[in-house]
Amino acid sequence: MTAPLSGLNVLVTGATGAIGRAITVALAAEGARVGIHYGRDRDGAERLLRSIDGRGWCLQADLSSPGGATQLWVDAEAISGRLHGLVNNAGIRTEVSVEAPLPDWQSAWDREMRVNLLSAADLCKCAIAHFRRHGPGRIVNIASRAGQRGYSADALAYGASKAALINLTKSIAQSFGAEGITATALAPGWVRTEMAEAFIARHGEAAALAGIPVGQMAEPAEIGELVAFALRPSQVSLNGAVLDVNGGSYLR
Ligand code: NAD
């Protein structure tokens, strides 16, 4: 039986983070070649590439710089020839209080929006142009439950950036679906990553799990599996969906 993603080249941003690694491994397991984007962790990217038997490429770009995303796409296009999918996974979560001095507040918001939204939007722009030239393509944006239900006082920009990413996904789905360009978003609640472990270390496991009916955080592998599924060529009608991965902690 042919692997579902066989013959597809997919760019994954932030691939060296916990969720990005799981996405990369899942895509490779289903037959894709993966553009492994990293910001600083070149060794991690190369290790990841080896772990998928070299079926992909490592690509560096700083997504906090206004030209970073476009250059990344140009590099990915040059090395792969044809891209069939884009996974906007890179993200940051910056804490800044409403009491902070205005320059600190504004620089935190600028950076959050640049990495989580504007760079993702630039990559979507490049991907749409590429798919229009070369044939069908798919975009998967890693948003967050924070973008659906509002978020904590110390990280307002994070929730706002993820809400905008969800809206961008829906707009792409509506605007370009007829051209064979489809988009899906994932909205995870807590995922068991370094970020989650740091929260547990500070506040305890019970605080992290409170309000999650299934009593556990999502594993990164669950996200990887779902991204691979959303990229399957057979999943055309998933266009525009926002897939909740939160253990039942937010129902809508
Ligand atoms: P992580 O910090 O482990 O990974 C984030 C990735 O983004 C890293 O590879 C990092 O290098 C990259 N990145 C950040 N800033 C960058 C920059 N300026 N230039 C280039 N790359 C940059 O985090 P994670 O937990 O794996 O999160 C992955 C995605 O999932 C993020 O978009 C995050 O918002 C989202 N998410 C995470 C959780 C969670 O509980 N961990 C929950 C919901 C959504």
CSV table of C-alpha atoms and ligand atoms in Angstrom, one decimal:
chain,number,residue,atom,x,y,z
A,1,MET,CA,0.0,0.0,0.0
A,2,THR,CA,1.4,3.5,-0.9
A,3,ALA,CA,2.1,5.7,2.1
A,4,PRO,CA,-0.6,8.5,2.2
A,5,LEU,CA,1.9,11.4,1.9
A,6,SER,CA,4.2,9.6,-0.5
A,7,GLY,CA,5.6,12.0,-3.1
A,8,LEU,CA,4.8,15.1,-1.1
A,9,ASN,CA,7.3,17.8,0.0
A,10,VAL,CA,6.2,19.7,3.1
A,11,LEU,CA,7.8,22.6,4.9
A,12,VAL,CA,7.5,22.6,8.7
A,13,THR,CA,8.5,25.7,10.6
A,14,GLY,CA,9.9,25.4,14.1
A,15,ALA,CA,10.6,21.8,13.4
A,16,THR,CA,13.2,21.4,16.1
A,17,GLY,CA,10.7,22.2,18.9
A,18,ALA,CA,8.9,19.4,20.7
A,19,ILE,CA,5.7,19.6,18.5
A,20,GLY,CA,7.7,20.4,15.3
A,21,ARG,CA,9.8,17.2,15.9
A,22,ALA,CA,6.7,15.1,16.3
A,23,ILE,CA,5.1,16.6,13.2
A,24,THR,CA,8.3,15.9,11.2
A,25,VAL,CA,8.5,12.3,12.3
A,26,ALA,CA,4.8,11.7,11.6
A,27,LEU,CA,5.0,13.2,8.1
A,28,ALA,CA,8.1,11.2,7.2
A,29,ALA,CA,6.5,8.0,8.5
A,30,GLU,CA,3.6,8.6,6.1
A,31,GLY,CA,6.0,9.1,3.2
A,32,ALA,CA,6.6,12.8,2.9
A,33,ARG,CA,9.9,14.6,2.5
A,34,VAL,CA,10.2,17.3,5.1
A,35,GLY,CA,11.7,20.8,5.0
A,36,ILE,CA,13.0,21.0,8.5
A,37,HIS,CA,13.1,24.7,9.4
A,38,TYR,CA,15.1,25.8,12.4
A,39,GLY,CA,15.9,29.2,14.0
A,40,ARG,CA,19.1,28.5,15.9
A,41,ASP,CA,19.3,24.7,16.6
A,42,ARG,CA,21.2,23.5,13.6
A,43,ASP,CA,22.4,20.4,15.4
A,44,GLY,CA,18.9,19.5,16.4
A,45,ALA,CA,17.7,20.0,12.8
A,46,GLU,CA,20.5,17.7,11.5
A,47,ARG,CA,19.7,15.1,14.2
A,48,LEU,CA,16.1,15.2,13.2
A,49,LEU,CA,16.9,14.8,9.5
A,50,ARG,CA,19.1,11.7,10.3
A,51,SER,CA,16.2,10.3,12.4
A,52,ILE,CA,14.0,10.3,9.3
A,53,ASP,CA,16.7,8.7,7.2
A,54,GLY,CA,17.7,11.9,5.4
A,55,ARG,CA,14.3,12.2,3.8
A,56,GLY,CA,14.2,16.0,3.7
A,57,TRP,CA,16.3,19.2,4.1
A,58,CYS,CA,17.4,21.5,6.9
A,59,LEU,CA,16.6,25.2,6.4
A,60,GLN,CA,17.5,28.1,8.7
A,61,ALA,CA,15.6,31.3,9.0
A,62,ASP,CA,14.9,33.9,11.7
A,63,LEU,CA,11.1,34.3,11.7
A,64,SER,CA,11.3,37.4,13.9
A,65,SER,CA,12.8,39.3,11.0
A,66,PRO,CA,10.5,40.8,8.4
A,67,GLY,CA,12.3,39.1,5.5
A,68,GLY,CA,12.9,35.8,7.2
A,69,ALA,CA,9.7,34.0,6.1
A,70,THR,CA,10.0,34.9,2.5
A,71,GLN,CA,13.6,33.9,2.3
A,72,LEU,CA,12.7,30.6,3.9
A,73,TRP,CA,10.1,29.8,1.3
A,74,VAL,CA,12.6,30.8,-1.5
A,75,ASP,CA,15.2,28.5,0.0
A,76,ALA,CA,12.7,25.6,0.4
A,77,GLU,CA,11.4,26.0,-3.1
A,78,ALA,CA,15.0,26.0,-4.5
A,79,ILE,CA,16.0,22.9,-2.6
A,80,SER,CA,12.8,20.8,-3.1
A,81,GLY,CA,11.7,22.1,-6.6
A,82,ARG,CA,8.0,21.7,-5.7
A,83,LEU,CA,6.3,22.1,-2.3
A,84,HIS,CA,2.9,20.5,-1.6
A,85,GLY,CA,2.4,21.6,2.0
A,86,LEU,CA,3.2,24.2,4.5
A,87,VAL,CA,2.9,23.7,8.3
A,88,ASN,CA,3.2,26.9,10.2
A,89,ASN,CA,4.2,25.5,13.6
A,90,ALA,CA,6.9,28.0,14.8
A,91,GLY,CA,5.6,30.1,17.7
A,92,ILE,CA,6.6,32.0,20.8
A,93,ARG,CA,4.7,32.8,24.0
A,94,THR,CA,5.9,36.1,25.5
A,95,GLU,CA,4.8,37.3,28.9
A,96,VAL,CA,4.3,41.0,29.4
A,97,SER,CA,2.1,42.7,32.0
A,98,VAL,CA,-0.4,45.5,31.3
A,99,GLU,CA,1.6,47.3,34.0
A,100,ALA,CA,4.8,47.1,31.9
A,101,PRO,CA,6.4,50.3,30.4
A,102,LEU,CA,5.0,51.0,27.0
A,103,PRO,CA,8.2,50.2,25.0
A,104,ASP,CA,8.4,46.8,26.7
A,105,TRP,CA,4.7,46.1,26.0
A,106,GLN,CA,5.0,47.2,22.4
A,107,SER,CA,8.2,45.3,21.7
A,108,ALA,CA,6.6,42.1,23.2
A,109,TRP,CA,3.5,42.5,21.0
A,110,ASP,CA,5.6,43.3,17.9
A,111,ARG,CA,7.7,40.2,18.3
A,112,GLU,CA,4.7,37.9,19.1
A,113,MET,CA,2.8,39.1,16.1
A,114,ARG,CA,5.8,38.9,13.8
A,115,VAL,CA,6.7,35.3,14.7
A,116,ASN,CA,3.2,33.8,15.4
A,117,LEU,CA,1.2,35.7,12.7
A,118,LEU,CA,3.0,37.9,10.2
A,119,SER,CA,5.7,35.4,9.3
A,120,ALA,CA,3.0,32.7,9.0
A,121,ALA,CA,1.0,35.1,6.8
A,122,ASP,CA,4.1,35.8,4.6
A,123,LEU,CA,4.6,32.0,4.2
A,124,CYS,CA,0.9,31.5,3.3
A,125,LYS,CA,1.3,34.2,0.7
A,126,CYS,CA,4.4,32.5,-0.8
A,127,ALA,CA,2.7,29.1,-0.6
A,128,ILE,CA,-0.5,30.3,-2.3
A,129,ALA,CA,1.5,31.8,-5.2
A,130,HIS,CA,3.5,28.6,-5.5
A,131,PHE,CA,0.5,26.3,-5.5
A,132,ARG,CA,-1.2,28.5,-8.1
A,133,ARG,CA,1.8,28.0,-10.4
A,134,HIS,CA,2.4,24.3,-9.7
A,135,GLY,CA,-0.9,22.7,-8.6
A,136,PRO,CA,-2.8,21.8,-5.5
A,137,GLY,CA,-1.4,22.5,-2.0
A,138,ARG,CA,-2.3,22.5,1.6
A,139,ILE,CA,-1.6,24.7,4.6
A,140,VAL,CA,-1.8,23.6,8.2
A,141,ASN,CA,-1.5,26.3,10.9
A,142,ILE,CA,-0.8,25.4,14.5
A,143,ALA,CA,-2.9,27.8,16.5
A,144,SER,CA,-4.0,27.3,20.1
A,145,ARG,CA,-7.0,27.0,22.4
A,146,ALA,CA,-5.8,30.4,23.6
A,147,GLY,CA,-6.9,31.8,20.3
A,148,GLN,CA,-10.4,30.4,20.7
A,149,ARG,CA,-11.4,31.2,24.3
A,150,GLY,CA,-9.2,34.2,25.3
A,151,TYR,CA,-6.0,33.9,27.4
A,152,SER,CA,-4.3,34.8,30.6
A,153,ALA,CA,-3.5,38.4,31.6
A,154,ASP,CA,0.3,37.9,31.3
A,155,ALA,CA,0.2,36.6,27.7
A,156,LEU,CA,-2.5,38.6,25.9
A,157,ALA,CA,-0.5,38.9,22.7
A,158,TYR,CA,-0.2,35.2,22.4
A,159,GLY,CA,-4.0,34.6,22.4
A,160,ALA,CA,-4.5,37.5,20.0
A,161,SER,CA,-1.9,36.2,17.6
A,162,LYS,CA,-3.4,32.7,17.6
A,163,ALA,CA,-7.0,34.0,17.1
A,164,ALA,CA,-5.8,35.9,14.0
A,165,LEU,CA,-4.0,32.8,12.7
A,166,ILE,CA,-7.3,30.9,13.0
A,167,ASN,CA,-9.1,33.7,11.1
A,168,LEU,CA,-6.4,33.7,8.4
A,169,THR,CA,-6.8,29.9,8.0
A,170,LYS,CA,-10.6,30.3,7.5
A,171,SER,CA,-10.1,33.2,5.0
A,172,ILE,CA,-7.6,31.1,2.9
A,173,ALA,CA,-10.0,28.1,3.0
A,174,GLN,CA,-12.9,30.3,1.7
A,175,SER,CA,-10.8,32.3,-0.8
A,176,PHE,CA,-8.6,29.6,-2.4
A,177,GLY,CA,-10.4,26.3,-1.9
A,178,ALA,CA,-11.8,26.5,-5.5
A,179,GLU,CA,-8.2,26.6,-6.8
A,180,GLY,CA,-7.2,23.4,-4.9
A,181,ILE,CA,-5.5,25.3,-2.1
A,182,THR,CA,-6.9,24.3,1.3
A,183,ALA,CA,-6.1,25.3,4.8
A,184,THR,CA,-6.7,23.7,8.3
A,185,ALA,CA,-5.9,24.9,11.8
A,186,LEU,CA,-5.1,22.9,14.9
A,187,ALA,CA,-6.0,24.4,18.3
A,188,PRO,CA,-4.2,22.4,21.0
A,189,GLY,CA,-4.7,23.0,24.7
A,190,TRP,CA,-1.7,22.0,26.8
A,191,VAL,CA,0.7,19.7,25.0
A,192,ARG,CA,3.3,17.9,27.1
A,193,THR,CA,6.4,19.8,26.0
A,194,GLU,CA,9.2,21.7,27.8
A,195,MET,CA,6.8,24.6,28.1
A,196,ALA,CA,4.3,22.4,29.9
A,197,GLU,CA,7.0,20.8,32.1
A,198,ALA,CA,8.1,24.3,33.2
A,199,PHE,CA,4.5,25.1,34.2
A,200,ILE,CA,4.2,21.9,36.1
A,201,ALA,CA,7.5,22.6,37.9
A,202,ARG,CA,6.1,26.0,39.0
A,203,HIS,CA,2.5,25.2,39.7
A,204,GLY,CA,2.2,21.4,40.0
A,205,GLU,CA,0.7,18.7,37.8
A,206,ALA,CA,-2.8,19.2,39.4
A,207,ALA,CA,-2.9,22.8,38.3
A,208,ALA,CA,-2.0,21.9,34.7
A,209,LEU,CA,-4.6,19.1,34.5
A,210,ALA,CA,-7.4,21.0,36.2
A,211,GLY,CA,-10.3,21.4,33.7
A,212,ILE,CA,-9.1,18.7,31.3
A,213,PRO,CA,-11.7,16.0,31.4
A,214,VAL,CA,-9.4,13.3,30.0
A,215,GLY,CA,-7.0,14.0,32.8
A,216,GLN,CA,-3.9,14.4,30.7
A,217,MET,CA,-2.2,16.8,28.4
A,218,ALA,CA,-1.9,16.0,24.7
A,219,GLU,CA,1.3,14.3,23.6
A,220,PRO,CA,3.3,15.9,20.8
A,221,ALA,CA,2.7,12.7,18.8
A,222,GLU,CA,-1.0,13.3,18.8
A,223,ILE,CA,-0.4,16.6,17.1
A,224,GLY,CA,2.0,15.1,14.6
A,225,GLU,CA,-0.5,12.4,13.7
A,226,LEU,CA,-3.3,14.9,13.2
A,227,VAL,CA,-1.2,17.2,11.0
A,228,ALA,CA,-0.2,14.2,8.8
A,229,PHE,CA,-3.9,13.3,8.5
A,230,ALA,CA,-4.9,16.9,7.6
A,231,LEU,CA,-2.2,16.8,4.8
A,232,ARG,CA,-3.5,13.6,3.2
A,233,PRO,CA,-4.7,14.4,-0.3
A,234,SER,CA,-7.9,12.5,0.4
A,235,GLN,CA,-8.9,15.0,3.1
A,236,VAL,CA,-10.2,17.7,0.8
A,237,SER,CA,-13.4,18.5,2.8
A,238,LEU,CA,-11.4,19.3,6.0
A,239,ASN,CA,-10.8,22.7,4.3
A,240,GLY,CA,-11.4,25.5,6.8
A,241,ALA,CA,-11.7,23.2,9.9
A,242,VAL,CA,-10.2,24.2,13.3
A,243,LEU,CA,-9.4,20.9,15.0
A,244,ASP,CA,-9.6,21.1,18.7
A,245,VAL,CA,-7.0,19.0,20.6
A,246,ASN,CA,-7.7,19.9,24.2
A,247,GLY,CA,-9.0,16.8,25.9
A,248,GLY,CA,-12.5,18.3,26.2
A,249,SER,CA,-11.3,21.4,28.1
A,250,TYR,CA,-12.9,23.8,25.7
A,251,LEU,CA,-16.1,22.8,23.9
A,252,ARG,CA,-17.8,25.0,21.4
B,1,NAD,P1,8.8,25.1,21.2
B,1,NAD,O1,9.2,26.4,21.9
B,1,NAD,O2,9.4,23.8,21.6
B,1,NAD,O3,9.0,25.3,19.6
B,1,NAD,C1,8.8,26.5,18.9
B,1,NAD,C2,9.6,26.4,17.7
B,1,NAD,O4,9.5,27.7,17.0
B,1,NAD,C3,11.1,26.2,17.9
B,1,NAD,O5,11.6,25.3,17.0
B,1,NAD,C4,11.7,27.5,17.7
B,1,NAD,O6,13.0,27.5,17.2
B,1,NAD,C5,10.8,28.1,16.7
B,1,NAD,N1,10.9,29.6,16.7
B,1,NAD,C6,10.5,30.4,17.7
B,1,NAD,N2,10.9,31.7,17.4
B,1,NAD,C7,11.5,31.6,16.2
B,1,NAD,C8,12.1,32.6,15.4
B,1,NAD,N3,12.2,33.9,15.7
B,1,NAD,N4,12.7,32.2,14.2
B,1,NAD,C9,12.7,30.9,13.9
B,1,NAD,N5,12.1,29.9,14.6
B,1,NAD,C10,11.5,30.3,15.8
B,1,NAD,O7,7.2,25.1,21.3
B,1,NAD,P2,6.2,23.9,21.0
B,1,NAD,O8,5.5,23.7,22.3
B,1,NAD,O9,6.8,22.8,20.3
B,1,NAD,O10,5.1,24.8,20.1
B,1,NAD,C11,4.9,24.6,18.7
B,1,NAD,C12,3.7,25.3,18.3
B,1,NAD,O11,2.6,24.8,19.0
B,1,NAD,C13,3.7,26.8,18.7
B,1,NAD,O12,3.1,27.6,17.6
B,1,NAD,C14,2.9,26.9,19.9
B,1,NAD,O13,2.3,28.2,20.1
B,1,NAD,C15,1.8,25.9,19.6
B,1,NAD,N6,1.1,25.4,20.8
B,1,NAD,C16,1.9,24.8,21.8
B,1,NAD,C17,1.2,24.3,23.0
B,1,NAD,C18,1.9,23.7,24.1
B,1,NAD,O14,1.3,23.4,25.2
B,1,NAD,N7,3.2,23.4,24.0
B,1,NAD,C19,-0.2,24.5,23.0
B,1,NAD,C20,-0.9,25.1,22.0
B,1,NAD,C21,-0.2,25.5,20.9
